């Protein structure tokens, strides 16, 4: 067996390495590989933050303010309450419980000699002032609740120093209704008036 000299083996190995290197460098057959830094970096567009929307405020039906004392309530309740009385004034000048800066929209003052009387004052004011005035009544001795038939604050008092007198307030939104009766039940009349206003 013939032995190859160390120099000849080294030359053979070197020649093989060169051949592989040259074939890798030759153009046309090799597929170029992309550099990791050559690919474009995608840009991210920030999504706009959704704008919070306020819940829609509940719609409030406008009040139907009466303008004539002779058409208040129903024919029956009006006749039963003030049918035998004389309408003697428009309520101007009466100072009764009312919200701050209240404006009188309709006043009706009925009287039957010295036997009976009914005073009705319908006023308007800022809704917050109406609510605040109604909230303050219990501290003054009034009994208050919410009327089921017309959804308003309902307060009443029978002053100890005024025998036969009942004072009643119905308040809702920007309307304040004050009814004072002397020796007369005005509850049905007031209920019909409130329904007339907030129907």
PDB file of C-alpha atoms in Angstrom:
ATOM      1  CA  UNK A   1       0.000   0.000   0.000  1.00  0.00           C
ATOM      2  CA  UNK A   2       1.281   3.402  -0.965  1.00  0.00           C
ATOM      3  CA  UNK A   3       1.460   6.064   1.651  1.00  0.00           C
ATOM      4  CA  UNK A   4       0.584   9.617   0.803  1.00  0.00           C
ATOM      5  CA  UNK A   5       2.919  12.188   2.149  1.00  0.00           C
ATOM      6  CA  UNK A   6       1.582  14.717   4.666  1.00  0.00           C
ATOM      7  CA  UNK A   7       2.244  17.558   2.243  1.00  0.00           C
ATOM      8  CA  UNK A   8       0.232  15.941  -0.534  1.00  0.00           C
ATOM      9  CA  UNK A   9      -2.779  15.343   1.830  1.00  0.00           C
ATOM     10  CA  UNK A  10      -2.723  18.922   2.997  1.00  0.00           C
ATOM     11  CA  UNK A  11      -2.632  20.170  -0.559  1.00  0.00           C
ATOM     12  CA  UNK A  12      -5.559  17.939  -1.464  1.00  0.00           C
ATOM     13  CA  UNK A  13      -7.629  19.145   1.476  1.00  0.00           C
ATOM     14  CA  UNK A  14      -6.800  22.773   0.729  1.00  0.00           C
ATOM     15  CA  UNK A  15      -7.776  22.316  -2.897  1.00  0.00           C
ATOM     16  CA  UNK A  16     -11.115  20.854  -1.860  1.00  0.00           C
ATOM     17  CA  UNK A  17     -11.859  23.713   0.474  1.00  0.00           C
ATOM     18  CA  UNK A  18     -11.045  26.247  -2.218  1.00  0.00           C
ATOM     19  CA  UNK A  19     -13.309  24.485  -4.693  1.00  0.00           C
ATOM     20  CA  UNK A  20     -16.261  24.624  -2.293  1.00  0.00           C
ATOM     21  CA  UNK A  21     -15.566  28.255  -1.494  1.00  0.00           C
ATOM     22  CA  UNK A  22     -15.351  29.253  -5.141  1.00  0.00           C
ATOM     23  CA  UNK A  23     -18.568  27.458  -6.033  1.00  0.00           C
ATOM     24  CA  UNK A  24     -20.380  29.333  -3.270  1.00  0.00           C
ATOM     25  CA  UNK A  25     -19.095  32.631  -4.584  1.00  0.00           C
ATOM     26  CA  UNK A  26     -20.053  31.887  -8.196  1.00  0.00           C
ATOM     27  CA  UNK A  27     -23.144  33.885  -9.344  1.00  0.00           C
ATOM     28  CA  UNK A  28     -26.344  32.451 -10.769  1.00  0.00           C
ATOM     29  CA  UNK A  29     -26.881  29.264  -8.814  1.00  0.00           C
ATOM     30  CA  UNK A  30     -26.885  30.420  -5.202  1.00  0.00           C
ATOM     31  CA  UNK A  31     -30.039  31.914  -3.662  1.00  0.00           C
ATOM     32  CA  UNK A  32     -29.311  35.180  -1.810  1.00  0.00           C
ATOM     33  CA  UNK A  33     -30.516  35.366   1.750  1.00  0.00           C
ATOM     34  CA  UNK A  34     -31.965  38.590   3.074  1.00  0.00           C
ATOM     35  CA  UNK A  35     -30.214  40.359   5.866  1.00  0.00           C
ATOM     36  CA  UNK A  36     -32.253  40.507   9.064  1.00  0.00           C
ATOM     37  CA  UNK A  37     -31.996  44.285   8.954  1.00  0.00           C
ATOM     38  CA  UNK A  38     -33.035  44.645   5.311  1.00  0.00           C
ATOM     39  CA  UNK A  39     -36.783  43.926   5.882  1.00  0.00           C
ATOM     40  CA  UNK A  40     -38.914  47.105   6.452  1.00  0.00           C
ATOM     41  CA  UNK A  41     -40.213  47.458   9.968  1.00  0.00           C
ATOM     42  CA  UNK A  42     -44.036  47.732   9.937  1.00  0.00           C
ATOM     43  CA  UNK A  43     -45.333  50.848  11.632  1.00  0.00           C
ATOM     44  CA  UNK A  44     -48.252  50.500  14.031  1.00  0.00           C
ATOM     45  CA  UNK A  45     -50.978  53.137  13.848  1.00  0.00           C
ATOM     46  CA  UNK A  46     -52.439  53.964  17.239  1.00  0.00           C
ATOM     47  CA  UNK A  47     -56.159  53.277  17.373  1.00  0.00           C
ATOM     48  CA  UNK A  48     -58.099  56.355  18.552  1.00  0.00           C
ATOM     49  CA  UNK A  49     -59.590  55.971  22.005  1.00  0.00           C
ATOM     50  CA  UNK A  50     -63.399  55.729  21.812  1.00  0.00           C
ATOM     51  CA  UNK A  51     -65.049  58.868  23.079  1.00  0.00           C
ATOM     52  CA  UNK A  52     -67.392  58.047  25.959  1.00  0.00           C
ATOM     53  CA  UNK A  53     -70.933  59.135  25.259  1.00  0.00           C
ATOM     54  CA  UNK A  54     -73.200  60.482  27.938  1.00  0.00           C
ATOM     55  CA  UNK A  55     -76.439  58.557  28.381  1.00  0.00           C
ATOM     56  CA  UNK A  56     -79.363  60.363  26.868  1.00  0.00           C
ATOM     57  CA  UNK A  57     -81.265  62.394  29.414  1.00  0.00           C
ATOM     58  CA  UNK A  58     -84.798  61.221  29.965  1.00  0.00           C
ATOM     59  CA  UNK A  59     -87.283  63.342  28.127  1.00  0.00           C
ATOM     60  CA  UNK A  60     -89.703  65.250  30.304  1.00  0.00           C
ATOM     61  CA  UNK A  61     -93.068  66.145  28.916  1.00  0.00           C
ATOM     62  CA  UNK A  62     -93.652  69.886  29.162  1.00  0.00           C
ATOM     63  CA  UNK A  63     -96.245  71.031  31.654  1.00  0.00           C
ATOM     64  CA  UNK A  64     -99.602  72.248  30.354  1.00  0.00           C
ATOM     65  CA  UNK A  65    -100.086  75.297  32.527  1.00  0.00           C
ATOM     66  CA  UNK A  66    -103.718  76.365  32.801  1.00  0.00           C
ATOM     67  CA  UNK A  67    -104.513  79.999  32.132  1.00  0.00           C
ATOM     68  CA  UNK A  68    -108.142  80.226  33.242  1.00  0.00           C
ATOM     69  CA  UNK A  69    -109.560  79.587  36.713  1.00  0.00           C
ATOM     70  CA  UNK A  70    -112.900  78.623  35.201  1.00  0.00           C
ATOM     71  CA  UNK A  71    -111.463  75.658  33.290  1.00  0.00           C
ATOM     72  CA  UNK A  72    -109.402  74.075  36.061  1.00  0.00           C
ATOM     73  CA  UNK A  73    -109.797  70.366  36.815  1.00  0.00           C
ATOM     74  CA  UNK A  74    -112.928  68.645  35.612  1.00  0.00           C
ATOM     75  CA  UNK A  75    -116.405  70.120  35.570  1.00  0.00           C
ATOM     76  CA  UNK A  76    -117.409  67.816  38.404  1.00  0.00           C
ATOM     77  CA  UNK A  77    -114.472  68.429  40.754  1.00  0.00           C
ATOM     78  CA  UNK A  78    -114.554  72.173  40.087  1.00  0.00           C
ATOM     79  CA  UNK A  79    -118.289  72.342  40.790  1.00  0.00           C
ATOM     80  CA  UNK A  80    -117.967  70.257  43.972  1.00  0.00           C
ATOM     81  CA  UNK A  81    -115.100  72.387  45.301  1.00  0.00           C
ATOM     82  CA  UNK A  82    -115.749  75.979  44.242  1.00  0.00           C
ATOM     83  CA  UNK A  83    -119.086  75.852  42.399  1.00  0.00           C
ATOM     84  CA  UNK A  84    -120.875  77.804  45.123  1.00  0.00           C
ATOM     85  CA  UNK A  85    -118.046  80.332  45.602  1.00  0.00           C
ATOM     86  CA  UNK A  86    -117.191  83.675  44.067  1.00  0.00           C
ATOM     87  CA  UNK A  87    -113.882  84.148  42.262  1.00  0.00           C
ATOM     88  CA  UNK A  88    -112.738  87.393  43.827  1.00  0.00           C
ATOM     89  CA  UNK A  89    -109.066  87.826  42.892  1.00  0.00           C
ATOM     90  CA  UNK A  90    -106.182  86.488  40.788  1.00  0.00           C
ATOM     91  CA  UNK A  91    -104.050  85.543  43.779  1.00  0.00           C
ATOM     92  CA  UNK A  92    -101.656  88.452  43.401  1.00  0.00           C
ATOM     93  CA  UNK A  93    -100.130  89.584  46.689  1.00  0.00           C
ATOM     94  CA  UNK A  94    -100.555  86.304  48.562  1.00  0.00           C
ATOM     95  CA  UNK A  95     -97.308  85.178  50.169  1.00  0.00           C
ATOM     96  CA  UNK A  96     -97.251  81.436  50.642  1.00  0.00           C
ATOM     97  CA  UNK A  97     -94.656  78.671  50.494  1.00  0.00           C
ATOM     98  CA  UNK A  98     -92.947  78.854  47.109  1.00  0.00           C
ATOM     99  CA  UNK A  99     -89.553  78.168  45.525  1.00  0.00           C
ATOM    100  CA  UNK A 100     -86.923  80.855  45.238  1.00  0.00           C
ATOM    101  CA  UNK A 101     -87.630  83.303  42.391  1.00  0.00           C
ATOM    102  CA  UNK A 102     -91.008  81.711  41.671  1.00  0.00           C
ATOM    103  CA  UNK A 103     -93.178  83.451  39.097  1.00  0.00           C
ATOM    104  CA  UNK A 104     -96.960  83.294  39.460  1.00  0.00           C
ATOM    105  CA  UNK A 105     -98.489  81.743  36.331  1.00  0.00           C
ATOM    106  CA  UNK A 106    -102.107  81.545  37.541  1.00  0.00           C
ATOM    107  CA  UNK A 107    -103.797  82.573  40.762  1.00  0.00           C
ATOM    108  CA  UNK A 108    -107.397  81.892  41.763  1.00  0.00           C
ATOM    109  CA  UNK A 109    -108.980  83.032  45.018  1.00  0.00           C
ATOM    110  CA  UNK A 110    -112.517  81.821  45.657  1.00  0.00           C
ATOM    111  CA  UNK A 111    -114.574  82.713  48.719  1.00  0.00           C
ATOM    112  CA  UNK A 112    -118.003  81.983  50.155  1.00  0.00           C
ATOM    113  CA  UNK A 113    -118.664  84.820  52.598  1.00  0.00           C
ATOM    114  CA  UNK A 114    -116.834  83.854  55.788  1.00  0.00           C
ATOM    115  CA  UNK A 115    -117.916  80.230  55.508  1.00  0.00           C
ATOM    116  CA  UNK A 116    -115.361  78.701  53.120  1.00  0.00           C
ATOM    117  CA  UNK A 117    -112.541  79.624  50.797  1.00  0.00           C
ATOM    118  CA  UNK A 118    -110.086  78.169  48.300  1.00  0.00           C
ATOM    119  CA  UNK A 119    -106.788  79.728  47.196  1.00  0.00           C
ATOM    120  CA  UNK A 120    -104.872  78.229  44.273  1.00  0.00           C
ATOM    121  CA  UNK A 121    -101.452  79.528  43.191  1.00  0.00           C
ATOM    122  CA  UNK A 122     -99.638  77.918  40.251  1.00  0.00           C
ATOM    123  CA  UNK A 123     -96.047  79.127  39.885  1.00  0.00           C
ATOM    124  CA  UNK A 124     -92.981  78.296  37.845  1.00  0.00           C
ATOM    125  CA  UNK A 125     -89.339  78.329  38.924  1.00  0.00           C
ATOM    126  CA  UNK A 126     -86.061  76.641  38.161  1.00  0.00           C
ATOM    127  CA  UNK A 127     -86.474  72.876  38.579  1.00  0.00           C
ATOM    128  CA  UNK A 128     -83.644  72.740  41.128  1.00  0.00           C
ATOM    129  CA  UNK A 129     -85.315  75.474  43.183  1.00  0.00           C
ATOM    130  CA  UNK A 130     -88.654  73.621  43.042  1.00  0.00           C
ATOM    131  CA  UNK A 131     -86.999  70.417  44.236  1.00  0.00           C
ATOM    132  CA  UNK A 132     -85.125  72.211  47.022  1.00  0.00           C
ATOM    133  CA  UNK A 133     -88.278  73.953  48.253  1.00  0.00           C
ATOM    134  CA  UNK A 134     -90.209  70.663  48.330  1.00  0.00           C
ATOM    135  CA  UNK A 135     -87.351  68.921  50.161  1.00  0.00           C
ATOM    136  CA  UNK A 136     -87.406  71.628  52.844  1.00  0.00           C
ATOM    137  CA  UNK A 137     -91.108  71.258  53.715  1.00  0.00           C
ATOM    138  CA  UNK A 138     -90.863  68.196  56.039  1.00  0.00           C
ATOM    139  CA  UNK A 139     -88.565  70.140  58.361  1.00  0.00           C
ATOM    140  CA  UNK A 140     -91.376  72.704  58.691  1.00  0.00           C
ATOM    141  CA  UNK A 141     -93.904  70.091  59.768  1.00  0.00           C
ATOM    142  CA  UNK A 142     -95.353  69.128  56.390  1.00  0.00           C
ATOM    143  CA  UNK A 143     -96.141  65.517  55.549  1.00  0.00           C
ATOM    144  CA  UNK A 144     -94.683  64.614  52.152  1.00  0.00           C
ATOM    145  CA  UNK A 145     -94.662  61.749  49.700  1.00  0.00           C
ATOM    146  CA  UNK A 146     -94.919  61.053  45.981  1.00  0.00           C
ATOM    147  CA  UNK A 147     -98.317  61.140  44.313  1.00  0.00           C
ATOM    148  CA  UNK A 148     -98.956  57.904  42.438  1.00  0.00           C
ATOM    149  CA  UNK A 149    -101.350  59.365  39.895  1.00  0.00           C
ATOM    150  CA  UNK A 150     -99.167  62.202  38.598  1.00  0.00           C
ATOM    151  CA  UNK A 151     -95.650  61.389  39.828  1.00  0.00           C
ATOM    152  CA  UNK A 152     -95.004  64.613  41.713  1.00  0.00           C
ATOM    153  CA  UNK A 153     -93.960  65.532  45.233  1.00  0.00           C
ATOM    154  CA  UNK A 154     -97.086  65.884  47.345  1.00  0.00           C
ATOM    155  CA  UNK A 155     -97.011  67.665  50.717  1.00  0.00           C
ATOM    156  CA  UNK A 156     -99.734  68.867  53.069  1.00  0.00           C
ATOM    157  CA  UNK A 157    -100.171  70.408  56.487  1.00  0.00           C
ATOM    158  CA  UNK A 158    -103.059  71.430  58.720  1.00  0.00           C
ATOM    159  CA  UNK A 159    -101.696  74.327  60.780  1.00  0.00           C
ATOM    160  CA  UNK A 160    -102.575  73.991  64.449  1.00  0.00           C
ATOM    161  CA  UNK A 161    -103.313  77.703  64.746  1.00  0.00           C
ATOM    162  CA  UNK A 162    -105.652  77.804  61.710  1.00  0.00           C
ATOM    163  CA  UNK A 163    -108.707  75.628  62.371  1.00  0.00           C
ATOM    164  CA  UNK A 164    -110.309  74.179  59.252  1.00  0.00           C
ATOM    165  CA  UNK A 165    -107.377  75.136  57.001  1.00  0.00           C
ATOM    166  CA  UNK A 166    -105.401  72.665  54.934  1.00  0.00           C
ATOM    167  CA  UNK A 167    -102.411  73.660  52.816  1.00  0.00           C
ATOM    168  CA  UNK A 168    -101.206  71.395  50.038  1.00  0.00           C
ATOM    169  CA  UNK A 169     -98.249  71.580  47.637  1.00  0.00           C
ATOM    170  CA  UNK A 170     -97.729  69.588  44.473  1.00  0.00           C
ATOM    171  CA  UNK A 171     -94.299  70.061  42.892  1.00  0.00           C
ATOM    172  CA  UNK A 172     -92.736  68.554  39.820  1.00  0.00           C
ATOM    173  CA  UNK A 173     -90.080  69.680  37.339  1.00  0.00           C
ATOM    174  CA  UNK A 174     -90.350  73.493  37.173  1.00  0.00           C
ATOM    175  CA  UNK A 175     -93.955  73.801  38.400  1.00  0.00           C
ATOM    176  CA  UNK A 176     -95.166  74.505  41.937  1.00  0.00           C
ATOM    177  CA  UNK A 177     -98.864  74.213  42.781  1.00  0.00           C
ATOM    178  CA  UNK A 178    -100.100  75.554  46.103  1.00  0.00           C
ATOM    179  CA  UNK A 179    -103.675  74.937  47.278  1.00  0.00           C
ATOM    180  CA  UNK A 180    -105.128  76.293  50.498  1.00  0.00           C
ATOM    181  CA  UNK A 181    -108.634  75.370  51.535  1.00  0.00           C
ATOM    182  CA  UNK A 182    -110.777  76.586  54.382  1.00  0.00           C
ATOM    183  CA  UNK A 183    -113.721  74.415  55.406  1.00  0.00           C
ATOM    184  CA  UNK A 184    -113.630  72.657  52.040  1.00  0.00           C
ATOM    185  CA  UNK A 185    -112.110  69.383  50.764  1.00  0.00           C
ATOM    186  CA  UNK A 186    -110.068  70.215  47.694  1.00  0.00           C
ATOM    187  CA  UNK A 187    -108.201  66.929  47.200  1.00  0.00           C
ATOM    188  CA  UNK A 188    -110.163  65.715  44.160  1.00  0.00           C
ATOM    189  CA  UNK A 189    -109.969  69.172  42.593  1.00  0.00           C
ATOM    190  CA  UNK A 190    -106.204  69.337  43.110  1.00  0.00           C
ATOM    191  CA  UNK A 191    -105.697  65.842  41.727  1.00  0.00           C
ATOM    192  CA  UNK A 192    -107.604  66.775  38.567  1.00  0.00           C
ATOM    193  CA  UNK A 193    -105.599  70.003  38.223  1.00  0.00           C
ATOM    194  CA  UNK A 194    -102.312  68.100  38.568  1.00  0.00           C
ATOM    195  CA  UNK A 195    -103.393  65.573  35.961  1.00  0.00           C
ATOM    196  CA  UNK A 196    -104.389  68.459  33.722  1.00  0.00           C
ATOM    197  CA  UNK A 197    -100.915  69.989  34.082  1.00  0.00           C
ATOM    198  CA  UNK A 198     -98.821  66.839  33.704  1.00  0.00           C
ATOM    199  CA  UNK A 199    -100.962  64.677  31.424  1.00  0.00           C
TER     200      UNK A 199
END
